Amino acid sequence: TGGAGGGVSGGGGGSHSIGYDISTASAVRTVPSAHAFAPLANSEAAVAASWLPLSPHSLLVGTSFRWLRLFDARARDEQLACHAHQKAVYGVVFDSFDPHRLLTFSDASDTPTGLVKGWDLRRLAHGSPLFTLSAADAAS
């Protein structure tokens, strides 16, 4: 398919996911889907997500409840959870040069500016970022 794609899921049983070709604004394929990929938690919104570069079946999700959650599409359940920030995780981006490194973005709890944390995916279960950067760090 050409162009950027997106998806929409209909409600109820027998729903379908539809891919769109942005350049022609038309549906290019329909894939049956019985239900959502996986529930995150009660009232927990997925705010950011990124597929793992070395594992095309794994999705890393940043949530509104401050967590990074790793899901495997084949297992349809959570593989790992890490308390990543003090506020919602608004961004999850993998390093294009090292598929084990990623950055997350959130609002800082003590200032209105953002907070960026660098992580090594292999150490994510420990819950300790490699580094943390804030606007105050950039100014100094």
mmCIF file with all atom_site columns, N, CA, C and O in Angstrom, residues 32-72:
data_model
loop_
_atom_site.group_PDB
_atom_site.id
_atom_site.type_symbol
_atom_site.label_atom_id
_atom_site.label_alt_id
_atom_site.label_comp_id
_atom_site.label_asym_id
_atom_site.label_entity_id
_atom_site.label_seq_id
_atom_site.pdbx_PDB_ins_code
_atom_site.Cartn_x
_atom_site.Cartn_y
_atom_site.Cartn_z
_atom_site.occupancy
_atom_site.B_iso_or_equiv
_atom_site.pdbx_formal_charge
_atom_site.auth_seq_id
_atom_site.auth_comp_id
_atom_site.auth_asym_id
_atom_site.auth_atom_id
_atom_site.pdbx_PDB_model_num
ATOM 1   N N  . PRO A 1 32 ? -10.278 -8.774  9.516  1.00 0.00 ? 32 PRO A N  1
ATOM 2   C CA . PRO A 1 32 ? -11.183 -9.086  10.632 1.00 0.00 ? 32 PRO A CA 1
ATOM 3   C C  . PRO A 1 32 ? -10.445 -9.077  11.961 1.00 0.00 ? 32 PRO A C  1
ATOM 4   O O  . PRO A 1 32 ? -9.305  -9.512  12.048 1.00 0.00 ? 32 PRO A O  1
ATOM 5   N N  . SER A 1 33 ? -11.076 -8.543  12.988 1.00 0.00 ? 33 SER A N  1
ATOM 6   C CA . SER A 1 33 ? -10.501 -8.573  14.331 1.00 0.00 ? 33 SER A CA 1
ATOM 7   C C  . SER A 1 33 ? -11.623 -8.824  15.328 1.00 0.00 ? 33 SER A C  1
ATOM 8   O O  . SER A 1 33 ? -12.631 -8.130  15.315 1.00 0.00 ? 33 SER A O  1
ATOM 9   N N  . ALA A 1 34 ? -11.450 -9.809  16.167 1.00 0.00 ? 34 ALA A N  1
ATOM 10  C CA . ALA A 1 34 ? -12.484 -10.192 17.115 1.00 0.00 ? 34 ALA A CA 1
ATOM 11  C C  . ALA A 1 34 ? -12.608 -9.193  18.259 1.00 0.00 ? 34 ALA A C  1
ATOM 12  O O  . ALA A 1 34 ? -13.695 -8.902  18.716 1.00 0.00 ? 34 ALA A O  1
ATOM 13  N N  . HIS A 1 35 ? -11.484 -8.645  18.722 1.00 0.00 ? 35 HIS A N  1
ATOM 14  C CA . HIS A 1 35 ? -11.508 -7.695  19.828 1.00 0.00 ? 35 HIS A CA 1
ATOM 15  C C  . HIS A 1 35 ? -10.197 -6.934  19.867 1.00 0.00 ? 35 HIS A C  1
ATOM 16  O O  . HIS A 1 35 ? -9.311  -7.159  19.065 1.00 0.00 ? 35 HIS A O  1
ATOM 17  N N  . ALA A 1 36 ? -10.073 -6.047  20.823 1.00 0.00 ? 36 ALA A N  1
ATOM 18  C CA . ALA A 1 36 ? -8.889  -5.204  20.949 1.00 0.00 ? 36 ALA A CA 1
ATOM 19  C C  . ALA A 1 36 ? -7.636  -6.044  21.158 1.00 0.00 ? 36 ALA A C  1
ATOM 20  O O  . ALA A 1 36 ? -7.699  -7.194  21.601 1.00 0.00 ? 36 ALA A O  1
ATOM 21  N N  . PHE A 1 37 ? -6.483  -5.456  20.861 1.00 0.00 ? 37 PHE A N  1
ATOM 22  C CA . PHE A 1 37 ? -5.184  -6.127  21.011 1.00 0.00 ? 37 PHE A CA 1
ATOM 23  C C  . PHE A 1 37 ? -5.036  -6.704  22.416 1.00 0.00 ? 37 PHE A C  1
ATOM 24  O O  . PHE A 1 37 ? -4.830  -7.875  22.597 1.00 0.00 ? 37 PHE A O  1
ATOM 25  N N  . ALA A 1 38 ? -5.138  -5.849  23.438 1.00 0.00 ? 38 ALA A N  1
ATOM 26  C CA . ALA A 1 38 ? -5.063  -6.312  24.822 1.00 0.00 ? 38 ALA A CA 1
ATOM 27  C C  . ALA A 1 38 ? -5.520  -5.190  25.734 1.00 0.00 ? 38 ALA A C  1
ATOM 28  O O  . ALA A 1 38 ? -5.183  -4.032  25.497 1.00 0.00 ? 38 ALA A O  1
ATOM 29  N N  . PRO A 1 39 ? -6.291  -5.495  26.744 1.00 0.00 ? 39 PRO A N  1
ATOM 30  C CA . PRO A 1 39 ? -6.653  -4.454  27.704 1.00 0.00 ? 39 PRO A CA 1
ATOM 31  C C  . PRO A 1 39 ? -5.429  -4.073  28.527 1.00 0.00 ? 39 PRO A C  1
ATOM 32  O O  . PRO A 1 39 ? -4.642  -4.942  28.898 1.00 0.00 ? 39 PRO A O  1
ATOM 33  N N  . LEU A 1 40 ? -5.252  -2.786  28.788 1.00 0.00 ? 40 LEU A N  1
ATOM 34  C CA . LEU A 1 40 ? -4.102  -2.357  29.587 1.00 0.00 ? 40 LEU A CA 1
ATOM 35  C C  . LEU A 1 40 ? -4.403  -2.473  31.073 1.00 0.00 ? 40 LEU A C  1
ATOM 36  O O  . LEU A 1 40 ? -3.703  -3.125  31.804 1.00 0.00 ? 40 LEU A O  1
ATOM 37  N N  . ALA A 1 41 ? -5.429  -1.824  31.502 1.00 0.00 ? 41 ALA A N  1
ATOM 38  C CA . ALA A 1 41 ? -5.844  -1.872  32.897 1.00 0.00 ? 41 ALA A CA 1
ATOM 39  C C  . ALA A 1 41 ? -7.125  -1.059  33.004 1.00 0.00 ? 41 ALA A C  1
ATOM 40  O O  . ALA A 1 41 ? -7.518  -0.376  32.063 1.00 0.00 ? 41 ALA A O  1
ATOM 41  N N  . ASN A 1 42 ? -7.728  -1.096  34.141 1.00 0.00 ? 42 ASN A N  1
ATOM 42  C CA . ASN A 1 42 ? -8.955  -0.340  34.338 1.00 0.00 ? 42 ASN A CA 1
ATOM 43  C C  . ASN A 1 42 ? -8.681  1.156   34.179 1.00 0.00 ? 42 ASN A C  1
ATOM 44  O O  . ASN A 1 42 ? -7.896  1.724   34.924 1.00 0.00 ? 42 ASN A O  1
ATOM 45  N N  . SER A 1 43 ? -9.280  1.789   33.196 1.00 0.00 ? 43 SER A N  1
ATOM 46  C CA . SER A 1 43 ? -9.183  3.230   32.944 1.00 0.00 ? 43 SER A CA 1
ATOM 47  C C  . SER A 1 43 ? -7.786  3.707   32.555 1.00 0.00 ? 43 SER A C  1
ATOM 48  O O  . SER A 1 43 ? -7.501  4.881   32.630 1.00 0.00 ? 43 SER A O  1
ATOM 49  N N  . GLU A 1 44 ? -6.890  2.820   32.177 1.00 0.00 ? 44 GLU A N  1
ATOM 50  C CA . GLU A 1 44 ? -5.537  3.224   31.804 1.00 0.00 ? 44 GLU A CA 1
ATOM 51  C C  . GLU A 1 44 ? -5.474  3.449   30.299 1.00 0.00 ? 44 GLU A C  1
ATOM 52  O O  . GLU A 1 44 ? -5.731  2.543   29.522 1.00 0.00 ? 44 GLU A O  1
ATOM 53  N N  . ALA A 1 45 ? -5.130  4.663   29.897 1.00 0.00 ? 45 ALA A N  1
ATOM 54  C CA . ALA A 1 45 ? -5.064  4.998   28.474 1.00 0.00 ? 45 ALA A CA 1
ATOM 55  C C  . ALA A 1 45 ? -3.662  4.766   27.930 1.00 0.00 ? 45 ALA A C  1
ATOM 56  O O  . ALA A 1 45 ? -2.669  5.056   28.588 1.00 0.00 ? 45 ALA A O  1
ATOM 57  N N  . ALA A 1 46 ? -3.585  4.247   26.719 1.00 0.00 ? 46 ALA A N  1
ATOM 58  C CA . ALA A 1 46 ? -2.317  4.141   25.998 1.00 0.00 ? 46 ALA A CA 1
ATOM 59  C C  . ALA A 1 46 ? -2.078  5.498   25.355 1.00 0.00 ? 46 ALA A C  1
ATOM 60  O O  . ALA A 1 46 ? -2.823  5.930   24.490 1.00 0.00 ? 46 ALA A O  1
ATOM 61  N N  . VAL A 1 47 ? -1.048  6.204   25.778 1.00 0.00 ? 47 VAL A N  1
ATOM 62  C CA . VAL A 1 47 ? -0.778  7.564   25.310 1.00 0.00 ? 47 VAL A CA 1
ATOM 63  C C  . VAL A 1 47 ? 0.287   7.573   24.217 1.00 0.00 ? 47 VAL A C  1
ATOM 64  O O  . VAL A 1 47 ? 0.243   8.392   23.314 1.00 0.00 ? 47 VAL A O  1
ATOM 65  N N  . ALA A 1 48 ? 1.241   6.650   24.282 1.00 0.00 ? 48 ALA A N  1
ATOM 66  C CA . ALA A 1 48 ? 2.314   6.560   23.289 1.00 0.00 ? 48 ALA A CA 1
ATOM 67  C C  . ALA A 1 48 ? 2.638   5.087   23.072 1.00 0.00 ? 48 ALA A C  1
ATOM 68  O O  . ALA A 1 48 ? 2.462   4.270   23.969 1.00 0.00 ? 48 ALA A O  1
ATOM 69  N N  . ALA A 1 49 ? 3.095   4.761   21.874 1.00 0.00 ? 49 ALA A N  1
ATOM 70  C CA . ALA A 1 49 ? 3.441   3.365   21.587 1.00 0.00 ? 49 ALA A CA 1
ATOM 71  C C  . ALA A 1 49 ? 4.489   3.298   20.486 1.00 0.00 ? 49 ALA A C  1
ATOM 72  O O  . ALA A 1 49 ? 4.554   4.170   19.621 1.00 0.00 ? 49 ALA A O  1
ATOM 73  N N  . SER A 1 50 ? 5.298   2.246   20.536 1.00 0.00 ? 50 SER A N  1
ATOM 74  C CA . SER A 1 50 ? 6.303   2.018   19.513 1.00 0.00 ? 50 SER A CA 1
ATOM 75  C C  . SER A 1 50 ? 6.590   0.520   19.422 1.00 0.00 ? 50 SER A C  1
ATOM 76  O O  . SER A 1 50 ? 6.743   -0.150  20.444 1.00 0.00 ? 50 SER A O  1
ATOM 77  N N  . TRP A 1 51 ? 6.634   0.006   18.181 1.00 0.00 ? 51 TRP A N  1
ATOM 78  C CA . TRP A 1 51 ? 6.999   -1.391  17.969 1.00 0.00 ? 51 TRP A CA 1
ATOM 79  C C  . TRP A 1 51 ? 8.485   -1.541  18.225 1.00 0.00 ? 51 TRP A C  1
ATOM 80  O O  . TRP A 1 51 ? 9.279   -0.669  17.867 1.00 0.00 ? 51 TRP A O  1
ATOM 81  N N  . LEU A 1 52 ? 8.896   -2.655  18.841 1.00 0.00 ? 52 LEU A N  1
ATOM 82  C CA . LEU A 1 52 ? 10.308  -2.901  19.098 1.00 0.00 ? 52 LEU A CA 1
ATOM 83  C C  . LEU A 1 52 ? 11.019  -3.209  17.787 1.00 0.00 ? 52 LEU A C  1
ATOM 84  O O  . LEU A 1 52 ? 10.558  -4.044  17.013 1.00 0.00 ? 52 LEU A O  1
ATOM 85  N N  . PRO A 1 53 ? 12.158  -2.555  17.518 1.00 0.00 ? 53 PRO A N  1
ATOM 86  C CA . PRO A 1 53 ? 12.874  -2.754  16.254 1.00 0.00 ? 53 PRO A CA 1
ATOM 87  C C  . PRO A 1 53 ? 13.317  -4.193  16.006 1.00 0.00 ? 53 PRO A C  1
ATOM 88  O O  . PRO A 1 53 ? 13.294  -4.655  14.873 1.00 0.00 ? 53 PRO A O  1
ATOM 89  N N  . LEU A 1 54 ? 13.705  -4.917  17.047 1.00 0.00 ? 54 LEU A N  1
ATOM 90  C CA . LEU A 1 54 ? 14.204  -6.280  16.871 1.00 0.00 ? 54 LEU A CA 1
ATOM 91  C C  . LEU A 1 54 ? 13.137  -7.347  17.087 1.00 0.00 ? 54 LEU A C  1
ATOM 92  O O  . LEU A 1 54 ? 13.420  -8.532  16.964 1.00 0.00 ? 54 LEU A O  1
ATOM 93  N N  . SER A 1 55 ? 11.932  -6.933  17.419 1.00 0.00 ? 55 SER A N  1
ATOM 94  C CA . SER A 1 55 ? 10.861  -7.892  17.680 1.00 0.00 ? 55 SER A CA 1
ATOM 95  C C  . SER A 1 55 ? 9.550   -7.344  17.124 1.00 0.00 ? 55 SER A C  1
ATOM 96  O O  . SER A 1 55 ? 8.834   -6.620  17.805 1.00 0.00 ? 55 SER A O  1
ATOM 97  N N  . PRO A 1 56 ? 9.228   -7.665  15.875 1.00 0.00 ? 56 PRO A N  1
ATOM 98  C CA . PRO A 1 56 ? 8.058   -7.073  15.230 1.00 0.00 ? 56 PRO A CA 1
ATOM 99  C C  . PRO A 1 56 ? 6.720   -7.439  15.869 1.00 0.00 ? 56 PRO A C  1
ATOM 100 O O  . PRO A 1 56 ? 5.708   -6.832  15.554 1.00 0.00 ? 56 PRO A O  1
ATOM 101 N N  . HIS A 1 57 ? 6.712   -8.372  16.811 1.00 0.00 ? 57 HIS A N  1
ATOM 102 C CA . HIS A 1 57 ? 5.474   -8.741  17.489 1.00 0.00 ? 57 HIS A CA 1
ATOM 103 C C  . HIS A 1 57 ? 5.332   -8.050  18.835 1.00 0.00 ? 57 HIS A C  1
ATOM 104 O O  . HIS A 1 57 ? 4.333   -8.249  19.521 1.00 0.00 ? 57 HIS A O  1
ATOM 105 N N  . SER A 1 58 ? 6.327   -7.257  19.229 1.00 0.00 ? 58 SER A N  1
ATOM 106 C CA . SER A 1 58 ? 6.323   -6.634  20.549 1.00 0.00 ? 58 SER A CA 1
ATOM 107 C C  . SER A 1 58 ? 6.065   -5.132  20.450 1.00 0.00 ? 58 SER A C  1
ATOM 108 O O  . SER A 1 58 ? 6.674   -4.442  19.643 1.00 0.00 ? 58 SER A O  1
ATOM 109 N N  . LEU A 1 59 ? 5.182   -4.657  21.310 1.00 0.00 ? 59 LEU A N  1
ATOM 110 C CA . LEU A 1 59 ? 4.775   -3.251  21.333 1.00 0.00 ? 59 LEU A CA 1
ATOM 111 C C  . LEU A 1 59 ? 5.039   -2.689  22.717 1.00 0.00 ? 59 LEU A C  1
ATOM 112 O O  . LEU A 1 59 ? 4.587   -3.243  23.722 1.00 0.00 ? 59 LEU A O  1
ATOM 113 N N  . LEU A 1 60 ? 5.788   -1.579  22.781 1.00 0.00 ? 60 LEU A N  1
ATOM 114 C CA . LEU A 1 60 ? 6.054   -0.889  24.035 1.00 0.00 ? 60 LEU A CA 1
ATOM 115 C C  . LEU A 1 60 ? 5.093   0.286   24.129 1.00 0.00 ? 60 LEU A C  1
ATOM 116 O O  . LEU A 1 60 ? 5.051   1.134   23.231 1.00 0.00 ? 60 LEU A O  1
ATOM 117 N N  . VAL A 1 61 ? 4.313   0.330   25.206 1.00 0.00 ? 61 VAL A N  1
ATOM 118 C CA . VAL A 1 61 ? 3.247   1.324   25.364 1.00 0.00 ? 61 VAL A CA 1
ATOM 119 C C  . VAL A 1 61 ? 3.538   2.202   26.569 1.00 0.00 ? 61 VAL A C  1
ATOM 120 O O  . VAL A 1 61 ? 3.830   1.704   27.656 1.00 0.00 ? 61 VAL A O  1
ATOM 121 N N  . GLY A 1 62 ? 3.440   3.521   26.373 1.00 0.00 ? 62 GLY A N  1
ATOM 122 C CA . GLY A 1 62 ? 3.494   4.479   27.467 1.00 0.00 ? 62 GLY A CA 1
ATOM 123 C C  . GLY A 1 62 ? 2.071   4.797   27.876 1.00 0.00 ? 62 GLY A C  1
ATOM 124 O O  . GLY A 1 62 ? 1.225   5.057   27.027 1.00 0.00 ? 62 GLY A O  1
ATOM 125 N N  . THR A 1 63 ? 1.785   4.771   29.170 1.00 0.00 ? 63 THR A N  1
ATOM 126 C CA . THR A 1 63 ? 0.400   4.930   29.626 1.00 0.00 ? 63 THR A CA 1
ATOM 127 C C  . THR A 1 63 ? 0.168   6.230   30.388 1.00 0.00 ? 63 THR A C  1
ATOM 128 O O  . THR A 1 63 ? 1.104   6.886   30.838 1.00 0.00 ? 63 THR A O  1
ATOM 129 N N  . SER A 1 64 ? -1.106  6.545   30.545 1.00 0.00 ? 64 SER A N  1
ATOM 130 C CA . SER A 1 64 ? -1.493  7.732   31.300 1.00 0.00 ? 64 SER A CA 1
ATOM 131 C C  . SER A 1 64 ? -1.236  7.568   32.796 1.00 0.00 ? 64 SER A C  1
ATOM 132 O O  . SER A 1 64 ? -1.213  8.532   33.528 1.00 0.00 ? 64 SER A O  1
ATOM 133 N N  . PHE A 1 65 ? -1.010  6.332   33.234 1.00 0.00 ? 65 PHE A N  1
ATOM 134 C CA . PHE A 1 65 ? -0.728  6.068   34.645 1.00 0.00 ? 65 PHE A CA 1
ATOM 135 C C  . PHE A 1 65 ? 0.769   5.924   34.932 1.00 0.00 ? 65 PHE A C  1
ATOM 136 O O  . PHE A 1 65 ? 1.156   5.245   35.865 1.00 0.00 ? 65 PHE A O  1
ATOM 137 N N  . ARG A 1 66 ? 1.626   6.492   34.051 1.00 0.00 ? 66 ARG A N  1
ATOM 138 C CA . ARG A 1 66 ? 3.078   6.595   34.284 1.00 0.00 ? 66 ARG A CA 1
ATOM 139 C C  . ARG A 1 66 ? 3.871   5.329   33.994 1.00 0.00 ? 66 ARG A C  1
ATOM 140 O O  . ARG A 1 66 ? 5.039   5.230   34.334 1.00 0.00 ? 66 ARG A O  1
ATOM 141 N N  . TRP A 1 67 ? 3.292   4.357   33.350 1.00 0.00 ? 67 TRP A N  1
ATOM 142 C CA . TRP A 1 67 ? 3.954   3.083   33.143 1.00 0.00 ? 67 TRP A CA 1
ATOM 143 C C  . TRP A 1 67 ? 4.407   2.898   31.701 1.00 0.00 ? 67 TRP A C  1
ATOM 144 O O  . TRP A 1 67 ? 3.791   3.409   30.776 1.00 0.00 ? 67 TRP A O  1
ATOM 145 N N  . LEU A 1 68 ? 5.467   2.127   31.529 1.00 0.00 ? 68 LEU A N  1
ATOM 146 C CA . LEU A 1 68 ? 5.833   1.550   30.240 1.00 0.00 ? 68 LEU A CA 1
ATOM 147 C C  . LEU A 1 68 ? 5.412   0.087   30.336 1.00 0.00 ? 68 LEU A C  1
ATOM 148 O O  . LEU A 1 68 ? 5.772   -0.608  31.294 1.00 0.00 ? 68 LEU A O  1
ATOM 149 N N  . ARG A 1 69 ? 4.644   -0.370  29.353 1.00 0.00 ? 69 ARG A N  1
ATOM 150 C CA . ARG A 1 69 ? 4.181   -1.760  29.352 1.00 0.00 ? 69 ARG A CA 1
ATOM 151 C C  . ARG A 1 69 ? 4.561   -2.399  28.017 1.00 0.00 ? 69 ARG A C  1
ATOM 152 O O  . ARG A 1 69 ? 4.324   -1.822  26.968 1.00 0.00 ? 69 ARG A O  1
ATOM 153 N N  . LEU A 1 70 ? 5.151   -3.582  28.089 1.00 0.00 ? 70 LEU A N  1
ATOM 154 C CA . LEU A 1 70 ? 5.570   -4.314  26.906 1.00 0.00 ? 70 LEU A CA 1
ATOM 155 C C  . LEU A 1 70 ? 4.577   -5.439  26.644 1.00 0.00 ? 70 LEU A C  1
ATOM 156 O O  . LEU A 1 70 ? 4.301   -6.253  27.529 1.00 0.00 ? 70 LEU A O  1
ATOM 157 N N  . PHE A 1 71 ? 4.028   -5.457  25.427 1.00 0.00 ? 71 PHE A N  1
ATOM 158 C CA . PHE A 1 71 ? 3.064   -6.476  25.027 1.00 0.00 ? 71 PHE A CA 1
ATOM 159 C C  . PHE A 1 71 ? 3.612   -7.272  23.849 1.00 0.00 ? 71 PHE A C  1
ATOM 160 O O  . PHE A 1 71 ? 4.283   -6.722  22.981 1.00 0.00 ? 71 PHE A O  1
ATOM 161 N N  . ASP A 1 72 ? 3.303   -8.564  23.830 1.00 0.00 ? 72 ASP A N  1
ATOM 162 C CA . ASP A 1 72 ? 3.625   -9.430  22.705 1.00 0.00 ? 72 ASP A CA 1
ATOM 163 C C  . ASP A 1 72 ? 2.309   -9.759  22.015 1.00 0.00 ? 72 ASP A C  1
ATOM 164 O O  . ASP A 1 72 ? 1.405   -10.326 22.632 1.00 0.00 ? 72 ASP A O  1
#
